[in-house]
Structure formats: structure tokens, C-alpha cells
Amino acid sequence: MTASIAPHKKAKALKPGSRRPAKELCSECGLCDTYYVHYVKEACAFLNQQMAALEAAAHARSRDLDNPDELYFGVHQQMMAARKTEPIEGAQWTGIVSTIACEMLTRNLVEGVVCVQNTERDRFQPMPVIARTPAEVLAARVNKPTLSPNLSVLEQIEQSGLKRLLVIGVGCQIQALRAVEQQLGLEKLYVLGTPCVDNVTREGLQKFLDTTSRSPETVVHYEFMQDFRVHFKHSDGSTETVPFFGLKTNKLKDVFAPSCMSCFDYVNGLADLVVGYMGAPFGWQWIVVRNDTGQEMLDLIQDQIETQDVMSKGDRKAAVQQSIPAYDQGVTLPMWAAQLMGVVIERIGPKGLEYARFSIDSHFTRNYLYVKRNHPEKLADHVPEFAQRIVDQYELPD
Ligand code: FAD
Ligand code: SF4
Ligand code: SF4
């Protein structure tokens, strides 16, 4: 390749620890750790919000903002709930993400998979890799619930001559990836995304665990679940649940990374296939097939999953509106009241897709206020139109 085709090769990755162009909004997606830093001004999700253009390019059509499901969940061909009939031990949920990645390698559809393992010393410290074998993919199973520089391995693609690649990642990583996709020299790129919200730095994670769990040092896994509780799994196999409404919001307000307080790509709108949990019944995973490439990936594991239609029950609007000032003022309920509220909301509250809308509305209104107060000069350009329409349904404090 000549220098004029790949001008980025002349650029130098930023040194570890140096200030990133997005400054405090940087989500450490990893792009700036590579010579693709050359494209950072256009590619960074926090410097150049271009969701609509990237969606149209990735899916060959735009999000239909007048279709209520597309407004919330992005461009898609179908959604469903699914779970593996034989779950992968130690996966975040039933291991659908890891299974698809393993199948793609085994069937030689791709030569490598960008995914994130953890370091030997720290279960929660992310270590991005390009996995070449199913064993390496399985070593990356389970969430590292911290900002992860997944794109830091991009330079290795060109160096190792990979032509067919699967990238697993969260929204901000995939936005930057899509923006440089044409520069990677690939014949085929597959993108398998997960939803993502409220991510933290490694130090932020420690603060969250210390203020929320009864035994922070033994937590091996946690998730904010559809029953309005945080579920912690400990190394001795025991579980612990803490109701959302009992979280010490006054102490946790500053825990989430500024990038994640400014993020509106909760549902990973640019992935070909998205695998989460929040639109599915408890214990099931939520699948969003965005385009034909996503369907091709899902088809690989049809004989290993059971599925059911997505459902939607309840009305989230009043609960979202009430939670806005509570979060804003950092109110924490006493634990008995939080438990009670959790039980009542679980019985009568939003379920299935309505729970997903509840979570999207709560986070988008909170993040909108955060950007408005902390980066008012960015507000108009940074909030995508779909998010603006969602936020406009609510009354917000100044
Ligand atoms: P597994 O088979 O266990 O595979 C997990 C995959 O995630 C691995 O391939 C790994 O490479 C990748 N991964 C792990 N950590 C990271 C990271 N920090 N950045 C990028 N990739 C990573 N789903 C929802 O529905 N609602 C949410 O609010 C939500 N929040 C999330 C927040 C984070 C930080 C992450 C990483 C995921 C979140 N998810 C959310 C997705 C969900 O928790 C599961 O990851 C998803 O359902 C896949 O489960 P699985 O058992 O198929 O994954
Ligand atoms: Fe660079 Fe990514 Fe940080 Fe943006 S979010 S400044 S692209 S590392
Ligand atoms: Fe990136 Fe948004 Fe997840 Fe933060 S919440 S890590 S900005 S996708």
C-alpha cells in the first residue's frame, strides 16, 4: 500500500498516559493507541457525533425515527429473546457472544476476533487481544465492567495481514471502528456488539464495589438486572442482590466515567448484531439483528439456542419522570424502603421491551442534563436526533 492510500501509517500512536484529544470525555476506546489516531477528529465518538451517517453506511438505510421500535433500538430486521440450551460456564449470561465468535473461527468465516481478556493479576483489568482460536475467545468471556481500549489492537490487523475479522465491542468503540473501517484493508468486517451503559474506570469500579457490595474483594461478576436489582456473584459461588433504589447515589454520582455520562449509543446502533439482556425476560438474552451480516452470524448458532418473541408490558413514563429529580439530587432511600420499592416495581413495573425503554429513558435524560451542564457548547452537535426525541418526552430541571 502506498503512503497516499494509507496516510495514517505516518502517524504515531499517542503515548500511554498522555492526554487524549477528547480530553475528559475520552472513553479510552483504544483508537489513539494506534496510528489510526490520524483520523481521531472525524472518528472519535466524543469529538464528532455522526451516528446518522454511519448508520446509513453500515446498514444501507437510515434509522426510521417515526417507527417507535427503531427510534429506541436502532435499525433492525428482527428482535428476539434467546438463550443457549447449554450455557457456557463463566460467561456473562449464557455465552451467545462467545459461541458466535467461536463458530466464526471454526468455520473459517474469519481469521481473527477482537475481544477482551483480563490480565493475570486482576480479573477486572481489560486486556484486548485478537483471538485466533476458540480457546482464546473463551478466555475473553464475561464482562470486564471497565473502560476497555479494544481498538488498541487495530494496528496488528495490517501487520498480520488479516483480511476477515470479527470485532466484539461496545458502542463508542464501534463508532470509531466504523469511521475507520475503510482504512483497515479488510475484505470483510463483522461487528458483534453489546449494549453498554454506566461504565467506569478501574478506580471507579473499586469505589462502586466498595460502596455497594458486602464483600467487594470477592466479587467476580455483576449486572444491573431487569428485576431492578444489582446481582453480585462472589468467588465462593454465593450471590448478593442490592436494589437499584438503595444504591448510594450521592456517593456514586461521580463514579461513572464522563464519557459514559455523555453517551447516547446505549444499544450499539452500528453493530451488525447486538446481544444484550435488557429487552428480554429475566434469564434470557436480547438479540437485535440489524442487517444481513448480523443474520448470517446468528444463523451459525440456531441449533444451540432456544428463542421466544420479545414482549412488552407496563408503562415506564411516570417512573422515569419521578426518577429524574431523585437522581439529580442524589437521594438514597433507606434499605427497607428500597427493598419494598423494588418488590412493588418488579410486580407492576415495565417488562421486556418496556424495561429496555425505561432504562434508555432514565440514562438519556440523566446524560442530557450532564452534557447540558458540563459541556453546553457541545450539546447541540453531540446529542443525536433519536436521543433528542426521546429526551423531549420528559420535563427536565435546569
Ligand atoms: P460472553 O460470551 O460472556 O462474552 C462477553 C464478551 O464481551 C466477550 O467477548 C468480551 O470480549 C466482551 N467484553 C467484555 N468486557 C468488555 C468491555 N469492557 N468492552 C467491550 N467488550 C467487552 N446489556 C444490556 O442489555 N444492558 C446493559 O445495560 C448492558 N451493559 C453492559 C455494560 C458493559 C460494560 C458491557 C461490557 C456489557 C453490557 N451489556 C449490557 C451486555 C451484557 O452484559 C452481556 O455482555 C451480553 O448480553 C453478552 O453476554 P454473553 O453471555 O453472550 O457474553
Ligand atoms: Fe481517542 Fe477513543 Fe479517547 Fe476518542 S475515545 S480520544 S478516539 S481513545
Ligand atoms: Fe462507551 Fe457509552 Fe459504554 Fe461508556 S457507556 S463505555 S461511552 S459505549
Coordinates of C-alpha atoms and ligand atoms in Angstrom, one line a residue:
M1 CA 0.0 0.0 0.0
T2 CA 1.3 3.5 -0.8
A3 CA 1.6 6.3 1.7
S4 CA -1.2 8.2 -0.2
I5 CA -3.6 5.3 0.3
A6 CA -2.7 4.8 4.0
P7 CA -1.6 8.2 5.3
H8 CA -2.2 7.0 8.9
K9 CA 0.9 4.9 8.7
K10 CA 2.9 8.1 9.1
A11 CA 1.1 9.0 12.3
K12 CA 2.3 8.0 15.7
A13 CA 0.1 6.5 18.4
L14 CA -0.2 8.7 21.5
K15 CA 1.9 7.6 24.4
P16 CA 0.2 5.8 27.3
G17 CA -0.9 8.3 29.9
S18 CA -0.8 11.3 27.5
R19 CA -4.0 13.4 27.3
R20 CA -6.4 12.2 24.6
P21 CA -8.0 14.6 22.1
A22 CA -11.4 14.1 23.6
K23 CA -9.9 15.1 27.0
E24 CA -12.0 14.2 30.0
L25 CA -14.7 12.7 27.7
C26 CA -12.3 10.1 26.3
S27 CA -13.7 6.6 26.8
E28 CA -10.3 5.0 26.2
C29 CA -11.6 3.2 23.2
G30 CA -8.1 2.5 22.1
L31 CA -8.0 4.2 18.7
C32 CA -5.5 6.8 19.9
D33 CA -3.1 4.0 20.9
T34 CA -2.6 3.2 17.2
Y35 CA -1.6 5.1 14.1
Y36 CA -5.3 5.4 13.3
V37 CA -5.1 8.4 15.7
H38 CA -4.6 10.2 12.4
Y39 CA -8.4 10.0 12.0
V40 CA -9.3 10.9 15.5
K41 CA -11.0 14.2 14.8
E42 CA -13.5 12.6 12.5
A43 CA -13.7 9.1 14.1
C44 CA -13.9 9.8 17.9
A45 CA -17.5 9.5 19.2
F46 CA -16.9 12.4 21.5
L47 CA -15.4 14.8 19.0
N48 CA -17.7 14.1 16.1
Q49 CA -21.1 12.7 16.6
Q50 CA -22.1 11.2 13.2
M51 CA -24.4 8.4 14.2
A52 CA -26.9 9.0 11.4
A53 CA -24.3 8.9 8.6
L54 CA -22.6 5.9 10.0
E55 CA -25.9 4.0 10.5
A56 CA -26.8 4.6 6.9
A57 CA -23.4 3.4 5.7
A58 CA -23.4 0.3 7.9
H59 CA -26.9 -0.9 7.3
A60 CA -27.6 0.6 3.9
R61 CA -30.5 2.5 5.3
S62 CA -31.3 5.1 8.0
R63 CA -33.0 4.6 11.3
D64 CA -36.7 5.2 10.8
L65 CA -37.4 7.8 13.6
D66 CA -41.1 7.5 13.1
N67 CA -41.1 3.8 13.9
P68 CA -41.2 3.7 17.8
D69 CA -39.0 0.5 17.9
E70 CA -36.4 1.9 15.6
L71 CA -36.3 5.2 17.5
Y72 CA -35.3 3.3 20.6
F73 CA -33.5 0.2 19.4
G74 CA -31.9 1.4 16.1
V75 CA -32.1 0.0 12.6
H76 CA -33.1 -3.7 12.8
Q77 CA -34.6 -6.5 10.8
Q78 CA -35.8 -8.5 13.8
M79 CA -35.5 -8.8 17.6
M80 CA -36.0 -11.8 19.9
A81 CA -35.2 -13.3 23.2
A82 CA -32.8 -16.3 23.2
R83 CA -30.7 -18.4 25.5
K84 CA -28.2 -21.2 24.9
T85 CA -29.6 -24.6 25.7
E86 CA -26.2 -25.4 27.1
P87 CA -24.8 -22.2 28.6
I88 CA -21.1 -21.6 28.7
E89 CA -19.8 -21.8 32.2
G90 CA -18.5 -18.5 33.4
A91 CA -20.0 -16.4 30.6
Q92 CA -21.7 -13.1 31.4
W93 CA -25.2 -14.6 30.6
T94 CA -25.5 -17.8 28.5
G95 CA -22.5 -17.1 26.3
I96 CA -24.2 -16.4 23.0
V97 CA -21.5 -13.8 22.1
S98 CA -18.6 -16.2 22.7
T99 CA -20.4 -19.0 20.9
I100 CA -20.9 -17.0 17.7
A101 CA -17.3 -15.9 17.8
C102 CA -16.1 -19.5 18.2
E103 CA -18.3 -20.7 15.3
M104 CA -17.0 -18.0 13.1
L105 CA -13.4 -19.0 13.7
T106 CA -14.1 -22.8 13.5
R107 CA -15.9 -22.4 10.2
N108 CA -13.2 -20.1 8.8
L109 CA -15.5 -17.2 8.2
V110 CA -12.9 -15.0 10.0
E111 CA -9.2 -15.3 10.7
G112 CA -9.3 -13.3 14.0
V113 CA -11.7 -11.9 16.7
V114 CA -11.0 -8.7 18.5
C115 CA -12.2 -9.3 22.1
V116 CA -11.1 -8.5 25.6
Q117 CA -9.5 -10.9 28.1
N118 CA -8.3 -9.8 31.5
T119 CA -4.8 -9.5 32.9
E120 CA -3.4 -12.4 35.0
R121 CA -3.3 -10.3 38.2
D122 CA -6.7 -8.6 38.0
R123 CA -10.0 -10.2 37.0
F124 CA -11.4 -6.7 36.1
Q125 CA -8.4 -5.2 34.2
P126 CA -9.1 -5.4 30.5
M127 CA -6.6 -6.8 28.0
P128 CA -7.7 -6.5 24.4
V129 CA -6.5 -9.3 22.0
I130 CA -7.0 -10.6 18.5
A131 CA -8.1 -14.2 19.3
R132 CA -7.1 -16.7 16.6
T133 CA -8.6 -19.8 18.3
P134 CA -11.9 -20.7 20.1
A135 CA -9.8 -21.2 23.3
E136 CA -8.6 -17.6 23.1
V137 CA -12.2 -16.4 22.5
L138 CA -13.4 -18.3 25.5
A139 CA -10.7 -16.8 27.6
A140 CA -12.4 -13.4 26.9
R141 CA -15.8 -14.5 28.0
V142 CA -17.6 -12.5 30.8
N143 CA -17.7 -8.6 31.0
K144 CA -14.8 -6.6 32.1
P145 CA -17.0 -3.8 33.5
T146 CA -14.5 -1.1 32.9
L147 CA -13.4 1.2 30.0
S148 CA -11.5 -1.1 27.7
P149 CA -9.1 0.0 24.8
N150 CA -10.4 -2.7 22.4
L151 CA -9.2 -0.8 19.3
S152 CA -5.6 -0.6 20.6
V153 CA -5.0 -3.9 18.6
L154 CA -6.1 -2.4 15.3
E155 CA -2.5 -1.9 14.0
Q156 CA -1.9 -5.6 14.4
I157 CA -4.5 -6.3 11.6
E158 CA -2.5 -4.8 8.9
Q159 CA 0.8 -6.1 10.3
S160 CA -0.5 -9.7 10.4
G161 CA -2.3 -9.5 7.0
L162 CA -5.7 -10.4 8.4
K163 CA -8.5 -10.0 5.8
R164 CA -11.6 -11.3 7.5
L165 CA -12.2 -10.1 11.0
L166 CA -14.9 -10.1 13.7
V167 CA -14.8 -7.3 16.2
I168 CA -16.7 -7.6 19.5
G169 CA -17.3 -4.3 21.3
V170 CA -19.4 -1.6 22.9
G171 CA -20.9 1.5 21.2
C172 CA -18.1 4.0 21.5
Q173 CA -15.6 1.5 20.3
I174 CA -17.8 0.5 17.3
Q175 CA -18.4 4.2 16.3
A176 CA -14.7 4.8 16.0
L177 CA -14.2 1.4 14.3
R178 CA -16.9 2.1 11.7
A179 CA -15.4 5.5 11.0
V180 CA -12.0 4.0 10.0
E181 CA -13.4 0.7 8.6
Q182 CA -12.4 1.6 5.0
Q183 CA -8.8 2.2 6.1
L184 CA -8.3 -1.2 7.6
G185 CA -7.7 -3.1 4.3
L186 CA -10.2 -5.8 5.2
E187 CA -12.2 -7.9 2.7
K188 CA -15.0 -8.5 5.3
L189 CA -15.6 -7.0 8.7
Y190 CA -18.2 -8.5 11.1
V191 CA -19.3 -6.5 14.1
L192 CA -20.9 -8.1 17.1
G193 CA -22.0 -5.5 19.7
T194 CA -23.3 -5.5 23.2
P195 CA -25.4 -2.7 24.8
C196 CA -23.4 -0.6 27.3
V197 CA -24.1 2.0 29.9
D198 CA -22.6 3.4 33.1
N199 CA -19.1 2.2 32.5
V200 CA -16.3 3.1 34.9
T201 CA -12.5 3.3 35.1
R202 CA -10.8 0.6 37.1
E203 CA -10.6 3.0 40.1
G204 CA -14.3 3.9 39.7
L205 CA -15.2 0.2 39.7
Q206 CA -13.4 -0.2 43.0
K207 CA -15.4 2.7 44.5
F208 CA -18.7 1.2 43.2
L209 CA -17.9 -2.3 44.7
D210 CA -16.7 -0.8 48.0
T211 CA -19.8 1.3 48.5
T212 CA -22.4 -1.3 47.2
S213 CA -21.3 -4.9 47.9
R214 CA -21.0 -6.5 51.3
S215 CA -17.7 -8.2 50.2
P216 CA -16.1 -6.1 47.4
E217 CA -12.9 -8.2 47.2
T218 CA -14.7 -11.4 46.3
V219 CA -17.0 -10.1 43.6
V220 CA -16.3 -12.0 40.3
H221 CA -19.3 -10.8 38.2
Y222 CA -22.2 -8.3 38.5
E223 CA -25.0 -7.0 36.4
F224 CA -27.8 -4.4 36.8
M225 CA -30.8 -6.7 36.1
Q226 CA -34.4 -6.4 34.9
D227 CA -35.7 -7.1 38.5
F228 CA -34.4 -3.6 39.4
R229 CA -31.5 -5.1 41.5
V230 CA -27.8 -5.3 41.1
H231 CA -26.8 -9.0 41.2
F232 CA -23.3 -9.7 42.5
K233 CA -21.7 -13.2 42.2
H234 CA -18.9 -14.0 44.7
S235 CA -15.9 -16.3 44.3
D236 CA -17.5 -18.8 46.8
G237 CA -20.5 -19.1 44.4
S238 CA -22.9 -17.1 46.6
T239 CA -25.0 -14.3 45.1
E240 CA -25.9 -10.9 46.6
T241 CA -28.6 -8.6 45.4
V242 CA -28.9 -4.8 46.1
P243 CA -32.0 -2.9 44.9
F244 CA -31.3 0.0 42.5
F245 CA -33.3 2.3 44.7
G246 CA -30.9 1.5 47.6
L247 CA -27.8 2.5 45.8
K248 CA -25.8 5.3 47.5
T249 CA -26.4 7.6 44.6
N250 CA -24.9 10.6 46.4
K251 CA -21.6 8.7 46.6
L252 CA -21.9 7.1 43.2
K253 CA -22.7 10.2 41.2
D254 CA -19.1 10.8 40.2
V255 CA -18.2 7.1 39.8
F256 CA -19.4 6.7 36.1
A257 CA -16.8 7.9 33.6
P258 CA -17.6 11.4 32.0
S259 CA -17.7 9.6 28.6
C260 CA -20.5 7.3 29.8
M261 CA -22.4 10.2 31.3
S262 CA -22.3 11.8 27.8
C263 CA -23.1 8.6 25.8
F264 CA -26.3 8.1 23.7
D265 CA -25.3 4.9 22.0
Y266 CA -26.7 2.5 24.6
V267 CA -28.0 -0.1 22.1
N268 CA -24.8 -0.1 19.9
G269 CA -26.6 1.2 16.8
L270 CA -23.7 0.4 14.4
A271 CA -23.1 -3.3 15.1
D272 CA -24.4 -5.9 12.7
L273 CA -25.8 -8.0 15.6
V274 CA -26.4 -6.9 19.2
V275 CA -26.6 -9.3 22.1
G276 CA -27.7 -7.9 25.5
Y277 CA -30.3 -8.8 28.1
M278 CA -32.4 -5.7 28.8
G279 CA -35.3 -6.3 26.3
A280 CA -35.7 -10.0 27.3
P281 CA -37.4 -11.8 30.2
F282 CA -35.1 -12.5 33.2
G283 CA -32.5 -15.2 32.4
W284 CA -32.8 -14.7 28.6
Q285 CA -30.6 -12.7 26.3
W286 CA -31.9 -10.0 24.0
I287 CA -31.0 -10.2 20.3
V288 CA -31.2 -7.4 17.8
V289 CA -30.4 -8.3 14.1
R290 CA -29.6 -5.1 12.3
N291 CA -28.7 -6.3 8.8
D292 CA -28.0 -9.4 6.7
T293 CA -24.5 -9.7 8.1
G294 CA -26.0 -9.9 11.6
Q295 CA -28.5 -12.5 10.4
E296 CA -25.6 -14.6 8.9
M297 CA -23.9 -14.5 12.3
L298 CA -27.0 -15.5 14.3
D299 CA -27.8 -18.4 11.8
L300 CA -24.5 -20.1 12.8
I301 CA -25.8 -20.9 16.3
Q302 CA -29.5 -21.6 15.6
D303 CA -29.2 -25.3 16.7
Q304 CA -27.6 -24.2 20.0
I305 CA -30.3 -21.8 21.2
E306 CA -33.9 -21.6 22.1
T307 CA -35.8 -18.5 21.3
Q308 CA -39.1 -16.7 22.1
D309 CA -40.7 -13.5 20.8
V310 CA -39.9 -10.2 22.5
M311 CA -42.7 -8.9 24.7
S312 CA -43.6 -5.5 26.2
K313 CA -45.6 -4.8 29.4
G314 CA -46.3 -1.9 31.7
D315 CA -45.8 1.9 31.4
R316 CA -42.4 3.4 32.2
K317 CA -43.2 7.1 31.8
A318 CA -44.2 8.0 35.3
A319 CA -41.4 6.1 36.9
V320 CA -38.8 7.7 34.6
Q321 CA -40.2 11.2 35.3
Q322 CA -40.1 10.6 39.1
S323 CA -36.6 9.3 38.9
I324 CA -35.1 12.4 37.2
P325 CA -35.1 14.7 40.3
A326 CA -34.3 11.8 42.6
Y327 CA -31.1 11.1 40.7
D328 CA -30.4 14.7 40.2
Q329 CA -30.5 15.4 44.0
G330 CA -28.6 12.2 44.8
V331 CA -31.4 10.9 47.0
T332 CA -30.8 7.5 48.7
L333 CA -33.7 5.5 50.2
P334 CA -33.2 3.6 53.4
M335 CA -32.7 -0.1 52.6
W336 CA -36.1 -1.3 53.8
A337 CA -37.9 1.3 51.6
A338 CA -35.6 0.4 48.7
Q339 CA -36.4 -3.3 49.0
L340 CA -40.1 -2.6 49.2
M341 CA -40.0 -0.3 46.2
G342 CA -38.0 -2.9 44.3
V343 CA -40.6 -5.6 45.0
V344 CA -43.5 -3.3 44.0
I345 CA -41.9 -2.1 40.8
E346 CA -40.9 -5.7 39.9
R347 CA -44.6 -6.8 40.3
I348 CA -46.2 -3.9 38.4
G349 CA -43.3 -2.3 36.6
P350 CA -42.2 -2.3 33.0
K351 CA -41.2 -5.6 31.5
G352 CA -39.4 -6.8 28.3
L353 CA -39.0 -4.0 25.7
E354 CA -40.7 -1.6 28.1
Y355 CA -38.0 -2.2 30.7
A356 CA -35.4 -1.5 28.0
R357 CA -37.2 1.8 27.2
F358 CA -37.3 2.6 30.9
S359 CA -33.5 2.1 31.1
I360 CA -32.8 4.1 27.9
D361 CA -35.1 7.0 29.0
S362 CA -33.5 7.2 32.5
H363 CA -30.0 7.2 31.1
F364 CA -30.6 9.6 28.2
T365 CA -32.4 12.2 30.4
R366 CA -29.5 11.9 33.0
N367 CA -26.8 12.2 30.3
Y368 CA -28.6 15.0 28.5
L369 CA -28.5 17.0 31.8
Y370 CA -24.9 16.1 32.3
V371 CA -23.8 17.4 28.8
K372 CA -26.0 20.5 29.1
R373 CA -24.4 21.4 32.5
N374 CA -20.8 20.4 31.9
H375 CA -20.4 20.8 28.1
P376 CA -23.1 23.3 27.0
E377 CA -21.1 24.2 23.9
K378 CA -21.3 20.5 22.7
L379 CA -25.0 19.9 23.4
A380 CA -26.5 20.7 20.0
D381 CA -24.0 18.6 18.0
H382 CA -23.4 15.8 20.4
V383 CA -26.9 14.6 21.0
P384 CA -28.2 12.5 18.1
E385 CA -31.7 13.3 16.8
F386 CA -33.1 10.0 18.1
A387 CA -31.9 10.8 21.6
Q388 CA -33.2 14.3 21.5
R389 CA -36.7 13.0 20.6
I390 CA -36.6 10.5 23.5
V391 CA -35.4 13.2 26.0
D392 CA -38.1 15.6 24.7
Q393 CA -40.8 13.4 26.2
Y394 CA -39.8 14.5 29.7
E395 CA -39.8 17.6 31.8
L396 CA -36.2 18.3 32.9
P397 CA -34.8 20.6 35.6
D398 CA -32.4 23.3 34.5
Ligands
FAD1 P1 -19.9 -13.7 26.9 O1 -20.0 -14.9 26.0 O2 -19.6 -13.8 28.3 O3 -18.9 -12.6 26.1 C1 -18.7 -11.3 26.6 C2 -18.0 -10.6 25.5 O4 -17.9 -9.2 25.9 C3 -16.5 -11.0 25.3 O5 -16.4 -11.4 24.0 C4 -15.7 -9.8 25.6 O6 -14.7 -9.6 24.6 C5 -16.7 -8.6 25.6 N1 -16.3 -7.6 26.6 C6 -16.2 -7.8 27.9 N2 -16.0 -6.6 28.5 C7 -15.9 -5.7 27.6 C8 -15.7 -4.3 27.6 N3 -15.5 -3.6 28.7 N4 -15.7 -3.6 26.4 C9 -16.0 -4.3 25.2 N5 -16.2 -5.6 25.2 C10 -16.2 -6.3 26.3 N6 -26.5 -5.4 28.2 C11 -27.8 -4.9 28.4 O7 -28.8 -5.4 27.9 N7 -27.9 -3.7 29.1 C12 -26.8 -3.1 29.7 O8 -27.0 -2.1 30.4 C13 -25.5 -3.6 29.5 N8 -24.4 -3.0 30.0 C14 -23.2 -3.5 29.7 C15 -22.0 -2.8 30.1 C16 -20.8 -3.3 29.8 C17 -19.5 -2.5 30.2 C18 -20.6 -4.5 29.0 C19 -19.3 -5.0 28.5 C20 -21.8 -5.1 28.5 C21 -23.0 -4.7 28.9 N9 -24.2 -5.3 28.5 C22 -25.4 -4.8 28.7 C23 -24.1 -6.6 27.7 C24 -24.3 -7.9 28.6 O9 -23.9 -7.6 29.9 C25 -23.6 -9.1 28.0 O10 -22.2 -8.7 27.8 C26 -24.1 -9.6 26.8 O11 -25.5 -9.9 27.0 C27 -23.4 -10.8 26.3 O12 -23.5 -11.9 27.2 P2 -22.8 -13.3 26.8 O13 -23.0 -14.3 27.9 O14 -23.3 -13.7 25.4 O15 -21.3 -12.8 26.7
SF4_2 FE1 -9.2 8.7 21.2 FE2 -11.1 6.8 21.6 FE3 -10.4 8.6 23.5 FE4 -11.7 9.4 21.4 S1 -12.5 8.0 22.9 S2 -9.9 10.4 22.3 S3 -10.8 8.1 19.8 S4 -9.1 6.9 22.7
SF4_3 FE1 -18.6 3.6 25.7 FE2 -21.0 4.5 26.1 FE3 -20.2 2.2 27.2 FE4 -19.2 4.4 28.1 S1 -21.4 3.8 28.2 S2 -18.0 2.6 27.6 S3 -19.1 5.7 26.3 S4 -20.5 2.7 25.0

